Short mmCIF file of C-alpha atoms in Angstrom, two decimals:
data_model
loop_
_atom_site.label_atom_id
_atom_site.label_comp_id
_atom_site.label_asym_id
_atom_site.label_seq_id
_atom_site.Cartn_x
_atom_site.Cartn_y
_atom_site.Cartn_z
CA MET G 1 41.31 98.81 60.98
CA PRO G 2 43.02 101.42 58.78
CA PHE G 3 45.79 100.26 56.43
CA ASP G 4 49.26 101.00 57.83
CA PHE G 5 51.72 101.70 55.03
CA ARG G 6 54.61 101.40 57.51
CA ARG G 7 54.25 97.64 57.34
CA PHE G 8 56.26 97.74 54.08
CA ASP G 9 59.31 99.15 55.90
CA ILE G 10 62.08 96.56 55.62
CA TYR G 11 64.50 98.80 57.53
CA ARG G 12 62.96 98.45 60.98
CA LYS G 13 64.45 100.69 63.64
CA VAL G 14 65.77 99.39 66.94
CA PRO G 15 65.34 101.64 70.00
CA LYS G 16 68.61 103.03 71.33
CA ASP G 17 68.01 101.59 74.78
CA LEU G 18 68.12 98.10 73.22
CA THR G 19 71.57 98.60 71.66
CA GLN G 20 74.95 98.28 73.33
CA PRO G 21 77.99 100.28 72.15
CA THR G 22 81.42 98.69 72.50
CA TYR G 23 85.00 99.84 72.08
CA THR G 24 85.59 97.11 69.49
CA GLY G 25 82.56 98.22 67.51
CA ALA G 26 83.77 101.83 67.62
CA ILE G 27 87.21 100.85 66.31
CA ILE G 28 85.73 98.73 63.52
CA SER G 29 83.29 101.54 62.60
CA VAL G 30 86.07 104.14 62.30
CA CYS G 31 88.27 101.79 60.25
CA CYS G 32 85.27 100.94 58.09
CA CYS G 33 84.55 104.62 57.35
CA LEU G 34 88.21 105.34 56.53
CA PHE G 35 88.35 102.31 54.23
CA ILE G 36 85.19 103.40 52.43
CA LEU G 37 86.59 106.94 52.04
CA PHE G 38 89.82 105.58 50.56
CA LEU G 39 88.01 103.37 48.05
CA PHE G 40 85.59 106.16 47.16
CA LEU G 41 88.42 108.59 46.38
CA SER G 42 90.19 105.90 44.32
CA GLU G 43 87.06 105.25 42.26
CA LEU G 44 86.40 108.97 41.88
CA THR G 45 89.91 109.49 40.51
CA GLY G 46 89.37 106.68 38.01
CA PHE G 47 85.99 108.11 37.01
CA ILE G 48 87.38 111.60 36.37
CA ALA G 49 90.48 110.37 34.51
CA THR G 50 90.37 109.50 30.81
CA GLU G 51 91.28 105.97 29.83
CA VAL G 52 92.96 105.26 26.50
CA VAL G 53 92.31 101.81 25.05
CA ASN G 54 93.88 100.42 21.88
CA GLU G 55 92.85 97.90 19.28
CA LEU G 56 94.26 96.42 16.08
CA TYR G 57 92.48 95.85 12.79
CA VAL G 58 93.24 95.46 9.09
CA ASP G 59 92.14 98.50 7.09
CA ASP G 60 93.25 101.81 5.59
CA PRO G 61 91.91 104.29 8.18
CA ASP G 62 92.47 107.52 6.24
CA LYS G 63 90.63 106.84 2.99
CA ASP G 64 90.14 110.57 2.35
CA SER G 65 93.87 111.23 2.04
CA GLY G 66 93.92 110.41 -1.67
CA GLY G 67 96.44 107.62 -1.14
CA LYS G 68 99.02 110.06 0.21
CA ILE G 69 101.02 110.29 3.46
CA ASP G 70 102.48 113.59 4.67
CA VAL G 71 106.12 113.39 5.71
CA SER G 72 108.15 115.81 7.83
CA LEU G 73 111.95 115.54 7.65
CA ASN G 74 114.55 117.56 9.54
CA ILE G 75 118.18 116.50 9.11
CA SER G 76 121.59 118.16 9.53
CA LEU G 77 124.67 117.40 7.43
CA PRO G 78 127.42 119.47 9.09
CA ASN G 79 130.04 118.74 6.41
CA LEU G 80 128.08 119.16 3.17
CA HIS G 81 127.30 122.48 1.46
CA CYS G 82 123.65 123.41 1.00
CA GLU G 83 123.96 123.73 -2.79
CA LEU G 84 124.85 120.03 -2.90
CA VAL G 85 122.04 118.76 -0.68
CA GLY G 86 118.85 117.52 -2.34
CA LEU G 87 115.87 115.26 -1.72
CA ASP G 88 114.88 112.55 -4.20
CA ILE G 89 111.64 110.52 -4.08
CA GLN G 90 110.89 107.17 -5.76
CA ASP G 91 108.13 104.57 -5.42
CA GLU G 92 106.60 101.54 -7.13
CA MET G 93 103.92 103.65 -8.83
CA GLY G 94 106.60 105.06 -11.12
CA ARG G 95 107.28 108.29 -9.27
CA HIS G 96 110.88 109.43 -9.66
CA GLU G 97 111.51 112.97 -8.50
CA VAL G 98 115.04 114.32 -8.22
CA GLY G 99 115.71 117.49 -6.25
CA HIS G 100 112.34 118.00 -4.55
CA ILE G 101 112.13 121.64 -3.47
CA ASP G 102 108.45 122.31 -2.56
CA ASN G 103 107.89 123.17 1.12
CA SER G 104 111.56 122.67 1.88
CA MET G 105 114.27 124.86 3.35
CA LYS G 106 118.06 124.67 3.57
CA ILE G 107 119.80 126.40 6.46
CA PRO G 108 123.62 126.86 6.29
CA LEU G 109 125.61 125.50 9.23
CA ASN G 110 129.21 125.96 10.39
CA ASN G 111 129.77 129.16 8.37
CA GLY G 112 128.38 127.57 5.23
CA GLU G 113 130.33 124.34 5.50
CA GLY G 114 127.27 122.34 6.49
CA CYS G 115 123.53 122.33 5.88
CA ARG G 116 120.31 121.65 7.71
CA PHE G 117 117.50 120.40 5.49
CA GLU G 118 113.88 120.82 6.58
CA GLY G 119 111.07 119.66 4.35
CA GLN G 120 107.43 118.62 4.23
CA PHE G 121 106.34 116.44 1.34
CA SER G 122 103.95 113.60 0.57
CA ILE G 123 104.53 110.01 -0.48
CA ASN G 124 102.19 107.45 -2.04
CA LYS G 125 100.85 104.57 0.02
CA VAL G 126 103.03 102.07 -1.82
CA PRO G 127 106.56 100.78 -1.12
CA GLY G 128 109.25 103.22 -2.12
CA ASN G 129 112.04 105.41 -0.82
CA PHE G 130 113.17 108.98 -0.41
CA HIS G 131 116.79 109.86 0.06
CA VAL G 132 119.03 112.81 0.83
CA SER G 133 121.87 112.96 -1.69
CA THR G 134 123.89 115.09 -4.07
CA HIS G 135 122.14 113.65 -7.15
CA SER G 136 120.42 116.95 -7.95
CA ALA G 137 123.60 119.02 -7.71
CA THR G 138 124.92 120.67 -10.88
CA ALA G 139 128.37 119.18 -10.35
CA GLN G 140 128.95 116.06 -8.27
CA PRO G 141 131.55 116.40 -5.50
CA GLN G 142 134.40 113.92 -5.36
CA ASN G 143 134.03 112.90 -1.73
CA PRO G 144 130.67 114.02 -0.28
CA ASP G 145 130.55 113.66 3.49
CA MET G 146 127.20 112.08 4.47
CA THR G 147 127.67 112.16 8.24
CA HIS G 148 124.44 113.48 9.71
CA VAL G 149 122.04 113.94 12.61
CA ILE G 150 118.32 113.26 12.15
CA HIS G 151 116.27 115.66 14.26
CA LYS G 152 112.86 114.54 13.11
CA LEU G 153 111.21 112.09 10.75
CA SER G 154 107.46 111.72 11.19
CA PHE G 155 104.47 110.70 9.08
CA GLY G 156 100.96 112.11 9.18
CA ASP G 157 99.56 114.36 11.91
CA THR G 158 101.62 115.10 14.99
CA LEU G 159 100.09 113.47 18.05
CA GLN G 160 101.00 115.07 21.37
CA VAL G 161 99.20 112.81 23.82
CA GLN G 162 100.73 111.90 27.17
CA ASN G 163 98.95 108.55 27.45
CA ILE G 164 100.52 107.17 24.28
CA HIS G 165 104.12 106.01 24.11
CA GLY G 166 104.53 105.19 20.45
CA ALA G 167 107.31 105.33 17.87
CA PHE G 168 106.05 108.39 15.98
CA ASN G 169 109.56 109.86 15.67
CA ALA G 170 111.69 106.74 16.05
CA LEU G 171 114.68 108.28 14.24
CA GLY G 172 114.62 111.55 16.17
CA GLY G 173 118.09 112.12 17.63
CA GLU G 174 119.83 109.55 15.40
CA ASP G 175 123.51 110.61 15.38
CA LYS G 176 125.85 109.43 12.62
CA LEU G 177 128.53 112.09 12.97
CA THR G 178 131.23 109.54 13.81
CA SER G 179 130.42 107.18 10.92
CA ASN G 180 132.47 106.75 7.75
CA PRO G 181 132.07 110.04 5.79
CA LEU G 182 131.95 108.19 2.45
CA ALA G 183 129.40 105.59 3.56
CA SER G 184 125.79 105.34 2.48
CA HIS G 185 123.12 104.85 5.10
CA ASP G 186 120.03 102.69 4.64
CA TYR G 187 117.10 103.16 7.01
CA ILE G 188 114.49 100.42 6.50
CA LEU G 189 111.12 101.68 7.75
CA LYS G 190 107.96 99.69 8.45
CA ILE G 191 105.15 102.25 8.67
CA VAL G 192 102.12 101.43 10.84
CA PRO G 193 98.91 103.49 10.36
CA THR G 194 97.65 104.92 13.65
CA VAL G 195 94.30 106.49 14.55
CA TYR G 196 93.60 108.53 17.69
CA GLU G 197 89.96 109.18 18.59
CA ASP G 198 89.21 111.62 21.43
CA LYS G 199 86.13 111.70 23.66
CA SER G 200 84.23 113.89 21.19
CA GLY G 201 84.70 111.31 18.41
CA LYS G 202 87.20 113.42 16.44
CA GLN G 203 89.84 111.29 14.75
CA ARG G 204 93.44 112.17 13.93
CA TYR G 205 95.56 110.08 11.59
CA SER G 206 99.25 109.52 12.15
CA TYR G 207 101.82 106.81 11.53
CA GLN G 208 104.27 105.02 13.75
CA TYR G 209 107.23 103.18 12.34
CA THR G 210 109.92 100.72 13.22
CA VAL G 211 113.41 101.09 11.81
CA ALA G 212 116.48 99.04 10.98
CA ASN G 213 119.61 100.56 9.50
CA LYS G 214 122.88 99.65 7.89
CA GLU G 215 125.95 101.58 6.81
CA TYR G 216 128.08 100.62 3.82
CA VAL G 217 130.41 101.88 1.10
CA ALA G 218 129.02 100.82 -2.29
CA TYR G 219 131.09 100.06 -5.38
CA SER G 220 130.28 99.26 -8.99
CA HIS G 221 132.42 98.23 -11.97
CA THR G 222 133.14 101.92 -12.58
CA GLY G 223 134.29 102.61 -9.04
CA ARG G 224 132.80 103.88 -5.79
CA ILE G 225 129.13 104.89 -5.90
CA ILE G 226 128.20 108.33 -4.60
CA PRO G 227 126.87 107.87 -1.04
CA ALA G 228 123.37 108.87 0.04
CA ILE G 229 121.03 108.65 3.03
CA TRP G 230 118.20 106.29 2.08
CA PHE G 231 114.84 105.94 3.77
CA ARG G 232 113.21 102.82 2.31
CA TYR G 233 109.64 102.34 3.49
CA ASP G 234 106.81 99.86 3.33
CA LEU G 235 103.35 100.04 4.89
CA SER G 236 101.91 97.57 7.37
CA PRO G 237 98.33 96.36 6.72
CA ILE G 238 97.66 96.49 10.48
CA THR G 239 96.17 99.69 11.89
CA VAL G 240 96.54 100.70 15.54
CA LYS G 241 93.61 102.65 16.99
CA TYR G 242 93.66 104.55 20.29
CA THR G 243 90.32 105.60 21.76
CA GLU G 244 89.69 107.91 24.72
CA ARG G 245 87.04 106.58 27.06
CA ARG G 246 85.56 107.66 30.38
CA GLN G 247 83.86 105.33 32.84
CA PRO G 248 80.03 105.53 32.57
CA LEU G 249 78.20 107.22 35.46
CA TYR G 250 76.02 104.17 36.14
CA ARG G 251 79.11 101.99 36.57
CA PHE G 252 80.63 104.49 38.99
CA ILE G 253 77.43 104.59 41.09
CA THR G 254 77.19 100.78 41.07
CA THR G 255 80.78 100.46 42.22
CA ILE G 256 80.28 102.97 45.05
CA CYS G 257 77.15 101.17 46.24
CA ALA G 258 79.02 97.86 46.17
CA ILE G 259 81.90 99.37 48.17
CA ILE G 260 79.64 100.85 50.86
CA GLY G 261 77.33 97.86 51.14
CA GLY G 262 80.10 95.26 51.05
CA THR G 263 82.28 97.08 53.56
CA PHE G 264 79.45 97.58 56.08
CA THR G 265 78.34 93.96 55.68
CA VAL G 266 81.82 92.54 56.26
CA ALA G 267 82.44 94.95 59.15
CA GLY G 268 79.11 93.96 60.71
CA ILE G 269 79.96 90.26 60.47
CA LEU G 270 83.40 90.89 61.97
CA ASP G 271 81.99 92.97 64.81
CA SER G 272 79.33 90.34 65.52
CA CYS G 273 81.92 87.57 65.65
CA ILE G 274 84.16 89.53 68.00
CA PHE G 275 81.24 90.48 70.24
CA THR G 276 79.94 86.87 70.39
CA ALA G 277 83.40 85.52 71.20
CA SER G 278 83.85 88.20 73.87
CA GLU G 279 80.52 87.34 75.51
CA ALA G 280 81.33 83.63 75.44
CA TRP G 281 84.71 84.28 77.03
CA LYS G 282 83.07 86.32 79.78
CA LYS G 283 80.66 83.45 80.56
CA ILE G 284 83.57 80.99 80.72
CA GLN G 285 85.47 83.24 83.11
CA LEU G 286 82.36 83.76 85.20
CA GLY G 287 81.85 79.96 85.44
CA LYS G 288 85.44 79.46 86.65
CA MET G 289 84.96 82.05 89.37
CA GLN G 290 81.87 80.25 90.67
#
């Protein structure tokens, strides 16, 4: 007797004349197909979309920066002349720079009565401060008005990613126009290193920061101290890393198979239960009639 390979078929076919269609089975089949379609489209959307996951670790992520952090500052002082406005930088490594002018620009406001300062500079990765003041002016004004609006203060690369809601420009929009004109302003910044890695493995380095502030009029034994806008910073040892990920193809296929198989199995059990109960009810009714 020749070997029949069909004996390995575990999906035996039932002749159509041995099957019985029902309205309940048709309804369950249609609902089953619609449910599978819905879950398939949901999984497909998740497979196409990019997921951003985050993690925390202790390290300096940008070791090639030479121990420097790029800073971008944009601030308006509507009641202080541009020739009086300057940027000073200090830190614990001994840096003390008064009147920083590299990569900076002063734009007159209010017909020359005010000034908008825009600058890009670098700071060392140690605690320190930079401040906007009149310290670099040739002659100190009697009553400098330090009311201001901060348009932008950011550190490192600019990240424009929709999936991340971080504090990369926490002071953007800070309005101190109604504050005491003779008051100094202290902004205490805690800078958090941040890494963003896209799907290709390319990394960008930026910094988020938290901020606390206070406003005060300072005095010494010689009288009132000239006010300034201070940005005092310290770095956090914790690094935040964001990584773009996409669901693997094998996981997507496995999920789809589980959806189809599980849905058909549950629908088959449900249909079988309904059909068995219906047949039993018919036999009961038939027995009552006899």
